[in-house]
C-alpha cells in the first residue's frame, strides 16, 4: 500500500506522514526501537499505523495505564500471529494437531488470575533461592570452556544455553533435546511476532507443528511421574486438583509457551546487557570495582536495551488514550522500549546511569497482574553472569567492527551473536585462584537501594563561615557526573556515617557536586566529623543525586524561604527561577550574620529579590507578612529548622492545595512496635493480589516479600519515593512528606511507614 493511500485512521482522523511511514519490520526499529520512535514520543505518542493495522503507544504513562487496566485493554491478542499465514501454512499446522490456546500471557480475567494464583507459589522469593547455586555452576562450567581461548561468541557459547537449561531445570523438564528446542523456539517467535516470507511461512509452520508435538510428548512423559519436581510437575498436579482452572488445553499451550518465554527473553537480555556495558564508557570498569552495583546495573540494562520491546492489547470498548480516540476492538502495540526512554519519567533517558534511582520502574517485565512471573529468575541469572564476567574477565572487550543482527519481529530483541575478546595471559585467576570461590549472592528481588554507592574525591574545601564548610566533589577518573535538578540531594557516606545533604552548586555543572555542611554540636556526630576532618583528596561515597523536593517550573510566582543551612536547595531553586525569568522572592533567616553561608553568591546573583534576616540583630523573618496574601498559582518552597517548617505547615491549611513544598531529612517517627499495631489486608488492584501486612512488618516489607517491585528509598517516611495511590480504606498516615490536605484526601500512602486504620486498604499497585 502506498503511504498516500493510508492517510486516515479507522476513526476517520487524518494520520501524519510519520505515522503512516512507520514500519516495525524495518532495520531502524529492529536495531534501535526507542530511537525509531523518538518522533512519536515527542509529537504523536498514540498513532495509527496502517501497515500493521495497530495503534502504536509510545509514552511511559500511557503504556503503564494500559497494563494497569486489563479489562479495558485485553491481553487476548498477545500471541496472535502478527503476519497472516497463507492457507497452506494453516494446513501444515493442522496436520500436527496444532491447537495453541490461551496461556497466562494472553488470558483474560477472571480465568487469568485464578490460574496465576494456583501456579505462582514456585516464583515466591524464598523458593527461588535454591536456583542460585545451579546458575552459578552452569556459568562457571560454560566460562571454563572458553576462558583460556581469548575470544568467544557469548550468545552461541553461553547465553542461549544457560537460560534454557535453567528454565528446563525450573520446569522439571529433561535437557536432552536442547538443540532442537532452540530451533523450535526461534520458529515460534518468527511465527507469532515476525514477518516470514510466504515460503518461510511453510518451513516455520512445520517447525512450530513439531514444537507443539514435542511439547505434548514432554507433557505426557511428565504426567507419568506424579511426584516429579519443578514448576510443570506442580502445574500438572494443580490440573488434577483444579481441572476447571488449569485445563488440559491450557497445560499443552502453556508447556509450549513457557519453553520459549522462560529463557529466550533472558538470553537476549543478557547479550544486550553485556554489549551495552562494554560499549558505555567507564561502565564495565565501574562494575569491576563495585560489585554491589550489579543488581541496579542489570535494571538499567533492562531499561536501556531490554529484550522485550513491545506487547499487544485489544481495546474492549471505545476509549481514549492520551486524548486520542481509540475504537472498540482496536489492536494496540504498546512499545515498552520506547516507554523506557521517555524523558517524562526518566531523567536523561538515553544515558546509561548505573546508579539511576528509579531504573526499576522500567516496563520491560510489564506491569500489573500480567507482569512477568519469572522476572526474579531472569534478574538472578543476569546478575550472576555479570558478576562472574567482571570477576574473571575484567579485561573483556567487544570485538571491534562486528555487525549485530536481530531477528525481524515486533517484540523481542537480542543480537544473534556477540563476539568478545580478552588477553588470556592476563586472566586474574592465573595469579589469584581465590577469586573463583568469592561469590556475592545478591538477595533475590529488586535491587537494594542502599548498595548504590558512587566513589568521589573531595576536590576543594571552603570554609563558608565559623561553623559551615562547603565541599566540592568530583569523580576520581574525571568522568561526567549525572545531571541534577534544583532540590536534589545526595547521601554522603563517610567514616560509618550516612547523611543527606542538598546540592547547592550550579545544576548545569556536569563534572562536580557541591554541598554545604553545618557543624552541629548537638547532632549525631557526622557533621562534626566532616567539619573537623575532611580535606582535599579525601575519598567519599555518595548515593544519588535524588530529587524528592522538585521545583514545579510552571507556577506564576514563587516564595522561597530558607532558615540557616536550609539555604542550600533554595539557592539552587532561585538560580533556576532566575534563569527561567520567573517572579520570585527569596527570604533567608539566620541566627547571626556570621552564620550566613553562600552570601557572596546570594548577593551577586539574587540581590534584587533577596531579604536577609539576622536574629542577633533583631531582624526576624515575619511569616505572617511574607505569606499574608497567598493566591492561587503561588508556590512556596521552604527548607530549614523543624520549627520553621512546622509553622509553615500550620499556616498552609488556609492556602490553596499544594502551595507549600518542603523537605525533611530527619524523621520524627517512631520505630514499629508490634504490640501497638494490628495486622491488615492490602488488596493490590493492578496486580489482583491480596497480601496480609503483619503487625511486625511495614506495608513496604510485605509488598517486597511477595516480589512486588515497590519503589522505596529512605524507609523513614521522609522522601516520598514509596508513595502509592489508595483506592479504598482509611489510612493511618505517619510520614513527613504529605501535607495536611494531602493526608486528608486519603488517596495516597507512604508504604514504608503508614498503615491502615481499619482491616483493609486497596492500593493502585
Ligand atoms: Fe521514603 Fe517511604 S521510602 S517515604
Coordinates of C-alpha atoms in Angstrom, one line a residue, residues 87-405:
X87 CA -3.8 -21.3 3.9
X88 CA -1.1 -23.9 3.2
X89 CA 0.7 -22.9 6.4
X90 CA -2.5 -23.3 8.3
X91 CA -3.0 -26.7 6.8
X92 CA 0.5 -27.7 7.8
X93 CA -0.1 -26.6 11.4
X94 CA -3.4 -28.5 11.4
X95 CA -1.6 -31.7 10.3
X96 CA 0.4 -31.6 13.5
X97 CA -2.8 -31.1 15.5
X98 CA -1.6 -27.7 16.5
X99 CA -4.1 -26.0 18.8
X100 CA -2.3 -23.3 20.7
X101 CA -4.8 -21.8 23.1
X102 CA -4.8 -19.4 26.0
X103 CA -1.7 -19.2 28.3
X104 CA -1.1 -16.9 31.2
X105 CA 0.2 -14.3 28.7
X106 CA -3.0 -13.9 26.7
X107 CA -5.6 -14.9 29.2
X108 CA -8.4 -12.6 30.1
X109 CA -9.9 -12.2 33.6
X110 CA -11.1 -13.8 35.7
X111 CA -9.5 -17.0 34.4
X112 CA -6.0 -15.4 34.3
X113 CA -5.8 -14.6 38.0
X114 CA -7.5 -17.8 39.0
X115 CA -4.7 -19.7 37.3
X116 CA -1.9 -17.4 38.3
X117 CA -2.9 -17.7 41.9
X118 CA -2.7 -21.5 41.9
X119 CA 0.6 -21.5 39.9
X120 CA 2.7 -18.7 41.3
X121 CA 3.9 -20.3 44.5
X122 CA 7.2 -21.5 43.0
X123 CA 8.0 -18.0 42.0
X124 CA 8.0 -16.6 45.5
X125 CA 11.3 -15.2 46.6
X126 CA 12.1 -17.8 49.2
X127 CA 11.5 -20.6 46.7
X128 CA 13.9 -19.1 44.1
X129 CA 16.9 -19.1 46.4
X130 CA 17.9 -22.7 45.7
X131 CA 18.4 -21.9 42.0
X132 CA 21.3 -19.5 42.6
X133 CA 23.8 -22.5 43.0
X134 CA 22.6 -24.1 39.8
X135 CA 23.0 -20.9 37.8
X136 CA 26.5 -20.2 39.3
X137 CA 27.7 -23.7 38.5
X138 CA 26.4 -23.6 34.9
X139 CA 28.0 -20.1 34.5
X140 CA 31.4 -21.5 35.7
X141 CA 31.2 -24.6 33.5
X142 CA 30.5 -22.6 30.4
X143 CA 33.1 -19.9 31.1
X144 CA 35.7 -22.6 31.8
X145 CA 35.2 -23.8 28.2
X146 CA 36.5 -20.5 26.7
X147 CA 38.3 -18.7 29.5
X148 CA 41.7 -19.6 28.1
X149 CA 40.8 -19.0 24.4
X150 CA 40.8 -15.2 24.4
X151 CA 37.7 -14.9 22.2
X152 CA 34.1 -16.1 22.3
X153 CA 30.7 -15.6 20.8
X154 CA 28.8 -15.2 24.1
X155 CA 25.3 -15.8 22.5
X156 CA 26.2 -19.1 21.0
X157 CA 28.7 -20.3 23.5
X158 CA 26.8 -19.4 26.6
X159 CA 23.8 -17.1 26.8
X160 CA 21.5 -19.2 24.7
X161 CA 22.0 -22.4 26.5
X162 CA 22.3 -21.5 30.2
X163 CA 18.9 -19.7 30.4
X164 CA 17.3 -22.6 28.5
X165 CA 18.9 -25.1 30.9
X166 CA 17.9 -23.0 34.0
X167 CA 14.4 -22.8 32.6
X168 CA 14.2 -26.6 32.0
X169 CA 15.5 -27.3 35.5
X170 CA 13.0 -24.9 36.9
X171 CA 10.2 -26.5 34.9
X172 CA 11.4 -30.0 35.7
X173 CA 12.0 -30.9 32.0
X174 CA 14.9 -33.0 30.9
X175 CA 17.6 -31.1 28.9
X176 CA 18.5 -33.8 26.4
X177 CA 16.9 -32.1 23.4
X178 CA 18.3 -28.7 24.0
X179 CA 19.5 -28.0 20.4
X180 CA 16.1 -28.9 18.9
X181 CA 14.3 -26.7 21.5
X182 CA 16.4 -23.8 20.4
X183 CA 15.3 -24.3 16.7
X184 CA 11.7 -24.6 17.8
X185 CA 11.7 -21.5 19.9
X186 CA 13.1 -19.3 17.1
X187 CA 10.4 -20.7 14.8
X188 CA 7.7 -19.9 17.4
X189 CA 9.0 -16.3 17.7
X190 CA 9.0 -15.8 13.9
X191 CA 5.6 -17.4 13.6
X192 CA 4.0 -15.2 16.3
X193 CA 5.7 -11.9 16.1
X194 CA 7.7 -12.0 12.9
X195 CA 7.2 -11.3 9.2
X196 CA 8.2 -14.5 7.4
X197 CA 8.0 -14.6 3.6
X198 CA 5.5 -16.9 2.0
X199 CA 8.0 -19.7 1.6
X200 CA 9.4 -19.2 5.1
X201 CA 5.9 -19.5 6.4
X202 CA 5.7 -23.1 5.4
X203 CA 9.0 -24.1 6.9
X204 CA 8.1 -22.2 10.1
X205 CA 4.8 -23.9 10.2
X206 CA 6.5 -27.3 10.2
X207 CA 8.9 -26.3 13.0
X208 CA 6.0 -24.9 15.1
X209 CA 3.9 -28.0 14.5
X210 CA 6.9 -30.2 15.6
X211 CA 7.3 -28.0 18.6
X212 CA 3.7 -28.4 19.5
X213 CA 4.0 -32.2 19.3
X214 CA 7.3 -32.2 21.2
X215 CA 5.7 -30.1 24.0
X216 CA 2.8 -32.7 24.1
X217 CA 5.3 -35.5 24.4
X218 CA 7.2 -33.9 27.2
X219 CA 3.9 -33.3 29.0
X220 CA 2.9 -36.9 28.5
X221 CA 6.1 -38.2 30.0
X222 CA 6.0 -35.8 32.9
X223 CA 2.4 -36.9 33.7
X224 CA 3.8 -40.4 34.3
X225 CA 5.8 -39.1 37.3
X226 CA 3.2 -37.7 39.7
X227 CA 5.9 -36.8 42.3
X228 CA 8.3 -35.0 39.9
X229 CA 9.8 -31.7 40.9
X230 CA 9.7 -28.5 39.0
X231 CA 7.0 -26.0 38.0
X232 CA 5.5 -28.0 35.2
X233 CA 5.1 -31.0 37.5
X234 CA 3.4 -28.7 40.0
X235 CA 1.2 -27.4 37.2
X236 CA 0.2 -30.9 36.3
X237 CA -0.7 -31.6 39.9
X238 CA -2.7 -28.4 40.1
X239 CA -4.5 -29.6 36.9
X240 CA -5.6 -32.7 38.8
X241 CA -6.7 -30.7 41.8
X242 CA -8.4 -27.9 39.9
X243 CA -9.2 -29.2 36.4
X244 CA -11.7 -26.4 35.8
X245 CA -9.0 -23.8 36.4
X246 CA -5.9 -25.5 35.0
X247 CA -7.5 -27.2 32.0
X248 CA -5.8 -29.8 29.7
X249 CA -5.8 -27.5 26.7
X250 CA -4.1 -24.9 29.0
X251 CA -1.4 -27.4 30.0
X252 CA -0.3 -28.1 26.5
X253 CA -0.3 -24.5 25.3
X254 CA 1.5 -23.4 28.5
X255 CA 4.1 -26.1 28.1
X256 CA 5.0 -24.8 24.6
X257 CA 4.8 -21.1 25.5
X258 CA 6.8 -21.4 28.7
X259 CA 9.7 -23.2 27.0
X260 CA 10.1 -20.1 24.9
X261 CA 9.2 -17.4 27.5
X262 CA 11.3 -18.9 30.2
X263 CA 14.6 -18.5 28.5
X264 CA 14.6 -16.6 25.2
X265 CA 14.0 -13.2 26.8
X266 CA 16.8 -13.8 29.4
X267 CA 19.2 -15.0 26.7
X268 CA 18.6 -11.8 24.7
X269 CA 18.6 -9.6 27.7
X270 CA 22.0 -11.0 28.8
X271 CA 23.6 -10.4 25.4
X272 CA 22.1 -6.9 25.2
X273 CA 23.4 -6.1 28.7
X274 CA 27.0 -7.2 28.2
X275 CA 27.1 -5.3 24.9
X276 CA 25.7 -2.2 26.5
X277 CA 28.1 -2.3 29.5
X278 CA 31.1 -2.9 27.3
X279 CA 30.2 -0.1 24.9
X280 CA 29.4 2.5 27.6
X281 CA 32.5 4.4 28.7
X282 CA 33.5 3.5 32.2
X283 CA 30.6 1.3 32.9
X284 CA 32.4 -2.1 32.9
X285 CA 35.3 -0.7 35.0
X286 CA 32.8 0.7 37.5
X287 CA 31.2 -2.8 37.9
X288 CA 34.6 -4.4 38.2
X289 CA 35.4 -2.3 41.2
X290 CA 31.9 -2.1 42.7
X291 CA 30.2 -5.4 42.7
X292 CA 27.3 -4.0 44.8
X293 CA 26.2 -2.0 41.8
X294 CA 25.4 -5.1 39.6
X295 CA 21.7 -5.5 40.5
X296 CA 21.0 -1.9 39.7
X297 CA 23.1 -2.1 36.5
X298 CA 21.0 -5.1 35.4
X299 CA 17.8 -3.0 35.8
X300 CA 19.4 -0.1 33.9
X301 CA 20.4 -2.5 31.1
X302 CA 16.8 -3.9 31.0
X303 CA 15.6 -0.3 30.8
X304 CA 18.0 1.0 28.1
X305 CA 18.3 -2.2 26.0
X306 CA 15.6 -4.6 27.2
X307 CA 14.9 -7.8 25.4
X308 CA 11.1 -7.4 25.4
X309 CA 10.4 -4.5 23.1
X310 CA 6.6 -4.5 22.8
X311 CA 3.4 -6.2 23.8
X312 CA -0.1 -6.2 22.3
X313 CA -3.5 -5.4 23.7
X314 CA -7.1 -5.1 22.3
X315 CA -9.4 -2.3 23.4
X316 CA -12.6 -3.9 24.5
X317 CA -14.5 -0.6 24.4
X318 CA -14.3 2.6 22.6
X319 CA -11.9 4.7 24.7
X320 CA -9.3 7.5 24.7
X321 CA -5.5 7.2 25.2
X322 CA -3.7 10.5 25.8
X323 CA -6.7 12.2 24.2
X324 CA -6.7 10.1 21.1
X325 CA -9.9 8.3 20.3
X326 CA -9.5 4.5 20.1
X327 CA -12.3 2.5 18.6
X328 CA -13.7 -0.7 20.2
X329 CA -11.7 -3.8 19.2
X330 CA -8.7 -1.7 18.1
X331 CA -5.4 -3.5 18.3
X332 CA -2.6 -1.8 20.3
X333 CA 1.1 -2.2 20.0
X334 CA 2.5 -0.9 23.3
X335 CA 6.2 -0.2 22.9
X336 CA 8.0 -0.8 26.2
X337 CA 11.4 0.0 24.7
X338 CA 10.1 3.5 23.8
X339 CA 8.4 4.0 27.2
X340 CA 11.6 3.1 28.9
X341 CA 13.3 6.1 27.2
X342 CA 10.6 8.6 28.0
X343 CA 12.1 11.7 29.4
X344 CA 8.9 12.4 31.2
X345 CA 9.7 9.6 33.5
X346 CA 13.4 9.0 33.4
X347 CA 15.8 11.9 33.6
X348 CA 18.3 11.9 30.7
X349 CA 16.8 8.7 29.5
X350 CA 19.4 7.8 26.8
X351 CA 22.2 8.0 29.3
X352 CA 23.4 4.7 30.9
X353 CA 23.5 5.6 34.6
X354 CA 24.2 2.5 36.7
X355 CA 23.2 4.5 39.8
X356 CA 19.9 5.6 38.4
X357 CA 17.5 5.7 41.3
X358 CA 14.2 4.9 39.5
X359 CA 15.6 2.5 36.9
X360 CA 13.5 -0.4 38.4
X361 CA 10.4 1.5 37.1
X362 CA 11.2 0.2 33.6
X363 CA 8.4 -1.7 31.9
X364 CA 10.5 -4.5 30.3
X365 CA 8.9 -7.0 32.7
X366 CA 5.4 -5.5 32.0
X367 CA 3.4 -4.2 34.9
X368 CA 0.3 -5.2 37.0
X369 CA -1.3 -8.6 37.1
X370 CA 0.4 -9.7 33.8
X371 CA 3.9 -8.8 35.0
X372 CA 6.4 -11.4 34.1
X373 CA 6.3 -14.2 36.7
X374 CA 9.9 -15.2 36.0
X375 CA 11.4 -11.7 36.4
X376 CA 13.4 -12.6 39.5
X377 CA 14.9 -15.7 37.8
X378 CA 16.0 -13.5 34.9
X379 CA 17.5 -11.0 37.3
X380 CA 19.3 -13.7 39.2
X381 CA 20.9 -15.1 36.0
X382 CA 21.9 -11.7 34.7
X383 CA 23.4 -10.7 38.0
X384 CA 25.5 -13.9 38.2
X385 CA 26.6 -13.7 34.6
X386 CA 27.8 -10.1 35.1
X387 CA 29.4 -10.9 38.4
X388 CA 31.4 -13.8 37.1
X389 CA 32.5 -11.9 34.0
X390 CA 33.6 -8.8 35.8
X391 CA 35.5 -11.0 38.3
X392 CA 37.1 -13.5 35.9
X393 CA 37.4 -11.3 32.8
X394 CA 37.7 -7.6 33.9
X395 CA 39.7 -7.0 30.7
X396 CA 36.9 -8.1 28.4
X397 CA 36.3 -6.1 25.3
X398 CA 33.9 -6.2 22.4
X399 CA 35.4 -7.4 19.1
X400 CA 35.6 -4.3 17.0
X401 CA 33.7 -4.0 13.7
X402 CA 31.3 -6.8 14.3
X403 CA 27.8 -6.5 12.9
X404 CA 24.8 -7.2 15.1
X405 CA 21.9 -8.9 13.5

